[in-house]
Short mmCIF file of C-alpha atoms in Angstrom, two decimals:
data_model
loop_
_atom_site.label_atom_id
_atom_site.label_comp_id
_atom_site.label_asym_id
_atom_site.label_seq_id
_atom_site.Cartn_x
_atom_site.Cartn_y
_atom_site.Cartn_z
CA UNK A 1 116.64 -2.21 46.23
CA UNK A 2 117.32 1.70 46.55
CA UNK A 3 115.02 2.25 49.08
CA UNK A 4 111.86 3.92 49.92
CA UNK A 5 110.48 5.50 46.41
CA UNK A 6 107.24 7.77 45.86
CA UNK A 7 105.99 8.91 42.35
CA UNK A 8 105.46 11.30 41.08
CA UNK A 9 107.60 13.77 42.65
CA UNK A 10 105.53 16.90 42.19
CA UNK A 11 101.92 16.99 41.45
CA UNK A 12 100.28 20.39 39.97
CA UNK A 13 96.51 20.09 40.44
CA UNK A 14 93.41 22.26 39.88
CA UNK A 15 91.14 22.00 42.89
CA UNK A 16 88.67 19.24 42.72
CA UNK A 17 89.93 16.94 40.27
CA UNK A 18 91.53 13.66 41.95
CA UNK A 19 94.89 12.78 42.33
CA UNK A 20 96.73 9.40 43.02
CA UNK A 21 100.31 9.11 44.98
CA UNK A 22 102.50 5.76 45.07
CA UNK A 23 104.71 4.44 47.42
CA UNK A 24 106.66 1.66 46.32
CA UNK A 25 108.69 0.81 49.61
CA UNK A 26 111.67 -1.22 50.67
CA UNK A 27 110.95 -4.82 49.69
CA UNK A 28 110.83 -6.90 52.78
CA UNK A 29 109.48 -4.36 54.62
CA UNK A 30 105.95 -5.24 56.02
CA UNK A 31 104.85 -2.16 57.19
CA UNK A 32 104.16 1.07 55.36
CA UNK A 33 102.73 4.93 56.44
CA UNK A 34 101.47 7.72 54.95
CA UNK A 35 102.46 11.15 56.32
CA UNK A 36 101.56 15.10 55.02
CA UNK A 37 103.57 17.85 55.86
CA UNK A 38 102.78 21.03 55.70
CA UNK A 39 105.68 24.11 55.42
CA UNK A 40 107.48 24.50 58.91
CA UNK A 41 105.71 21.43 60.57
CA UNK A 42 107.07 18.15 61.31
CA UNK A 43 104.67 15.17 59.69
CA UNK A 44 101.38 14.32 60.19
CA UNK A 45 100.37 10.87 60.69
CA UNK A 46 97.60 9.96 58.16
CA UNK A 47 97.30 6.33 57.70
CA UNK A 48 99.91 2.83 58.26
CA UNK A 49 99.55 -0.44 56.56
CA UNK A 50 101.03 -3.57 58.32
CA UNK A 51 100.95 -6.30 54.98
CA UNK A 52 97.67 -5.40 53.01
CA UNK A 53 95.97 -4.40 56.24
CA UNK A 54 95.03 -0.98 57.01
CA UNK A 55 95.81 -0.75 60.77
CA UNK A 56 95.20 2.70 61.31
CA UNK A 57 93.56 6.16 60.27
CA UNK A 58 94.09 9.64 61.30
CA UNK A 59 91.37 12.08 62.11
CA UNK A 60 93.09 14.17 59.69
CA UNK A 61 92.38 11.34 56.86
CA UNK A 62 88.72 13.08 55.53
CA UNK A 63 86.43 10.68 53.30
CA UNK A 64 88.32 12.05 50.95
CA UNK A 65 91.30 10.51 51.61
CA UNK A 66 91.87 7.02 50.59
CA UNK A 67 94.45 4.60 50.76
CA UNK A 68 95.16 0.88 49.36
CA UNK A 69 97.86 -1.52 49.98
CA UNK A 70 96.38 -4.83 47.47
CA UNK A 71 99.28 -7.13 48.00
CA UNK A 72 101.18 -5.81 50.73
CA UNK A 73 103.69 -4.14 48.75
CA UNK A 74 103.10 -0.65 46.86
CA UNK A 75 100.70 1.69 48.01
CA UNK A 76 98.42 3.88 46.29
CA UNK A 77 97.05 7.42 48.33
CA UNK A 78 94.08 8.89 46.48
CA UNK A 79 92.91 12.64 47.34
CA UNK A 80 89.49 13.22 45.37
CA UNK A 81 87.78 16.85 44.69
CA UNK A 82 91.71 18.29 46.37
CA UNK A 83 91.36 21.04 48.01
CA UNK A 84 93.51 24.21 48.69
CA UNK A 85 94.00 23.18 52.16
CA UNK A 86 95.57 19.89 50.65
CA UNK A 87 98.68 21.11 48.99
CA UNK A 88 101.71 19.88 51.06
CA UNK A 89 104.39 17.81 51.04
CA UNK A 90 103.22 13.58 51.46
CA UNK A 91 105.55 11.40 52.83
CA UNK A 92 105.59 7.42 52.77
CA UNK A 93 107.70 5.48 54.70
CA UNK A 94 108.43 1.86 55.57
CA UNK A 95 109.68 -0.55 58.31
CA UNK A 96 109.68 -4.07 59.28
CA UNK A 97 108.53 -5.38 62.15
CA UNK A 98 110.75 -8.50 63.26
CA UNK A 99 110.51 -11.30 66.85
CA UNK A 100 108.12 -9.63 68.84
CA UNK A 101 106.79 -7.33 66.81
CA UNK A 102 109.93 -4.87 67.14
CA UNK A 103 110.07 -2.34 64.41
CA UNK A 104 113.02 -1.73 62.53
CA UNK A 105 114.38 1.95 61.66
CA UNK A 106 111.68 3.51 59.33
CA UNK A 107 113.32 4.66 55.84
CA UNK A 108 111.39 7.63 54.15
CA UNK A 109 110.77 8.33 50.60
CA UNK A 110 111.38 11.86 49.08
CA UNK A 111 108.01 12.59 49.08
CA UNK A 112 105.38 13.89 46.54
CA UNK A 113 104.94 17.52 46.85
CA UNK A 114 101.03 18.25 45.92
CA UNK A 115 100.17 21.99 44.80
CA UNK A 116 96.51 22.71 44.70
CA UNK A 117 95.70 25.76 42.53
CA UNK B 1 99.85 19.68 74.32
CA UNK B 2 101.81 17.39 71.64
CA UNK B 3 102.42 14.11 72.41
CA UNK B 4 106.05 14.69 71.50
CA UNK B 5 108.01 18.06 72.06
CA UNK B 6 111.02 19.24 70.97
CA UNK B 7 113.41 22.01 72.02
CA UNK B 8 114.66 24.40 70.52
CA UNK B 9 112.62 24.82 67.54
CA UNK B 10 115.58 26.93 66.45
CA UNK B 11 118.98 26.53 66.97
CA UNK B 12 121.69 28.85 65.21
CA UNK B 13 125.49 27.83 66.16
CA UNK B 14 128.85 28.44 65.02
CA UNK B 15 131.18 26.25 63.20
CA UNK B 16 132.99 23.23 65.39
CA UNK B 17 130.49 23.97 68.50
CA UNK B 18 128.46 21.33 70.31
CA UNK B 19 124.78 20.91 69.92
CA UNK B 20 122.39 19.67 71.73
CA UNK B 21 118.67 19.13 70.56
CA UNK B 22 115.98 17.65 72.87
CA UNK B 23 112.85 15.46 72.94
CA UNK B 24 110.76 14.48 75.73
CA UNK B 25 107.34 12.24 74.71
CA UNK B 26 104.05 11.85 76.79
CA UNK B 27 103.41 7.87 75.44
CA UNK B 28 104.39 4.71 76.07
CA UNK B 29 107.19 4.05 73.29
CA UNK B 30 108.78 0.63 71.63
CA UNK B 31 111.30 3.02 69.84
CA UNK B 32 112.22 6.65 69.45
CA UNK B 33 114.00 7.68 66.20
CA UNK B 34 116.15 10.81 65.10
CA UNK B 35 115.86 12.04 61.60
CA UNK B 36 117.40 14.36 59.68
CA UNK B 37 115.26 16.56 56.82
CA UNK B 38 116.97 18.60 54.37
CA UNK B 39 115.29 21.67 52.01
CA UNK B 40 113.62 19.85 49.84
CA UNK B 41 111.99 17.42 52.07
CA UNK B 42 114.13 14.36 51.72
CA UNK B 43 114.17 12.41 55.42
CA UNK B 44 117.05 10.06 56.66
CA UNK B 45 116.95 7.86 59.81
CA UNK B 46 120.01 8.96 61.88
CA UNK B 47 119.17 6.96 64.68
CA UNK B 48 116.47 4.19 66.21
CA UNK B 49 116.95 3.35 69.84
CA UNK B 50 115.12 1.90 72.79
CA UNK B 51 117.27 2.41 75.22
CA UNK B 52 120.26 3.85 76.16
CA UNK B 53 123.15 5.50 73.57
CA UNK B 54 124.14 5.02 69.96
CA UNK B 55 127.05 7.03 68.72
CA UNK B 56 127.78 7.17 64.48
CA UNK B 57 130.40 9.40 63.80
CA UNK B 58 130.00 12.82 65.11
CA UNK B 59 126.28 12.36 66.51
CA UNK B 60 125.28 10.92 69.37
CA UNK B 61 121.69 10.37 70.73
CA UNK B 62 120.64 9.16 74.12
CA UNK B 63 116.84 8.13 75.91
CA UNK B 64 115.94 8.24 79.06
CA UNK B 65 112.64 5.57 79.14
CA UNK B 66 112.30 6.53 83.16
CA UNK B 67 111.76 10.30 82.05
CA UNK B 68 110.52 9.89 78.70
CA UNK B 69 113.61 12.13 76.89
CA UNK B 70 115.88 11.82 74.75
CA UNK B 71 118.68 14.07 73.34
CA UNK B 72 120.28 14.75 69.86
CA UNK B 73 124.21 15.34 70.47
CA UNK B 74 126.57 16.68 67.37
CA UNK B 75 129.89 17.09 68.11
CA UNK B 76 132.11 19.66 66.19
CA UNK B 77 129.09 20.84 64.07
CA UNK B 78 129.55 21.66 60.78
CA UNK B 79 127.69 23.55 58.10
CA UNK B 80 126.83 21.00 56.56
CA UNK B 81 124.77 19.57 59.59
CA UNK B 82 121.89 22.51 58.67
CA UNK B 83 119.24 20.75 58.68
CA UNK B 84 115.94 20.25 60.52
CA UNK B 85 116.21 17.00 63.26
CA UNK B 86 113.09 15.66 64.18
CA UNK B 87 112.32 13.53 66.77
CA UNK B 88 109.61 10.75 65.89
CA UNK B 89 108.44 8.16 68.42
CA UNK B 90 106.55 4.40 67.65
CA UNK B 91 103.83 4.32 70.24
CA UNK B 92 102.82 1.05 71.78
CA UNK B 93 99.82 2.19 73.47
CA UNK B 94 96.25 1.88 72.83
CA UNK B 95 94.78 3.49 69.28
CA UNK B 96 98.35 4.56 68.44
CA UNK B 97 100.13 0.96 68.79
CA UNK B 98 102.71 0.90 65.94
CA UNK B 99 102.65 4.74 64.95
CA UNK B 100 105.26 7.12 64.33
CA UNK B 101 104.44 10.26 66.39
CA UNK B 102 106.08 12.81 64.89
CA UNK B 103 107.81 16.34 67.26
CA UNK B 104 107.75 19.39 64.55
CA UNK B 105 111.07 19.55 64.57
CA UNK B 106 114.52 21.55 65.22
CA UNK B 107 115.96 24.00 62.41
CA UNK B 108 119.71 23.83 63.10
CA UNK B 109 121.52 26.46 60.93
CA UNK B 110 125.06 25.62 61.79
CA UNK B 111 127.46 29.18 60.50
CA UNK B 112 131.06 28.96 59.17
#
């Protein structure tokens, strides 16, 4: 396993058509977020699976934003009609909770850096 | 005001000096980790800790549950430590249980 991986790695879009990001993570690891981060800012929480469950949703995650985890493992963010504001960096990491529901260090992917133009 | 803070935001120092980088957090944690972010976005855990000190080579970080902060230590910086640390917290309270809370992080530019 080498890790936390995202595809693709850059995405050049024309505003409003839709775009898909994956995050394949680290294999026994149960839990899984989605993060955006925008130039000079540390990341924004959007969205964290725990299995197939979405646990959570940011404010920041518009209808527009949607997010699947099917079997637990990969994970699939969509953006529909993108936006200008949208182009950033988006981050997926994973972790694994273990005992009493203690998390274990969260490894990152390299992220998929959206454009909007 | 952000539910986790870090200071400084900048941070330029010369070769072989020590740094220190700080985090205090206004929720109830299970964990606080350290990460490191390099130009081009790429993120690496440093650290994870609940409690206490962890030491890897020449960083060290240390948390203070009682006063919610923790500190980023690196010992004989280098250049190659330029980076941007960011502090990131896993809340246990309320909505937030099991989320990463992100600080916006410390650009250490570390000169020969």
């Amino acid at each position: 396993d080498t890790g936390v991986s995202q595809d693709p790695r850059h995405k050049i879009t024309k505003r409003g058509q839709n775009v898909t990001f994956r995050c394949d993570p680290i294999s026994e690891h149960n839990r899984l977020y989605w993060y955006r981060q925008t130039l000079g800012q540390g990341p924004e929480f959007l969205t964290y699976f725990q299995n197939e469950a979405q646990l959570e949703k940011s404010r920041l995650l518009s209808d527009r934003f949607s997010a699947e985890r099917p079997k637990g493992s990969f994970s699939t963010l969509e953006i529909q009609r993108t936006e200008q504001g949208d182009s950033a960096m988006y981050l997926c990491a994973s972790s694994s909770t273990i005992g009493q529901g203690l998390n274990t260090e969260a490894f990152f992917g390299q992220g998929t850096r959206l454009t909007v133009v | 005001k952000n539910e986790v803070e870090q200071s400084p935001q900048n941070l330029t120092a010369q070769e072989g000096e020590f740094i220190t980088i700080n985090c205090s957090y206004s929720v109830g944690i299970s964990a606080l980790h350290w990460l490191q972010q390099h130009p081009g976005g790429g993120i690496v855990s440093l650290f994870m800790l609940s409690s206490g000190k962890k030491k890897h080579g020449r960083l060290i970080a240390t948390i203070n549950i009682q006063e919610k902060h923790s500190s980023l230590h690196i010992t004989a910086s280098h250049p190659r430590d330029s980076a941007v640390y960011i502090c990131a917290v896993l809340s246990d309270s309320g909505g937030s249980q099991g989320n990463l809370i992100f600080g916006k992080g410390t650009k250490l530019s570390v000169k020969p």
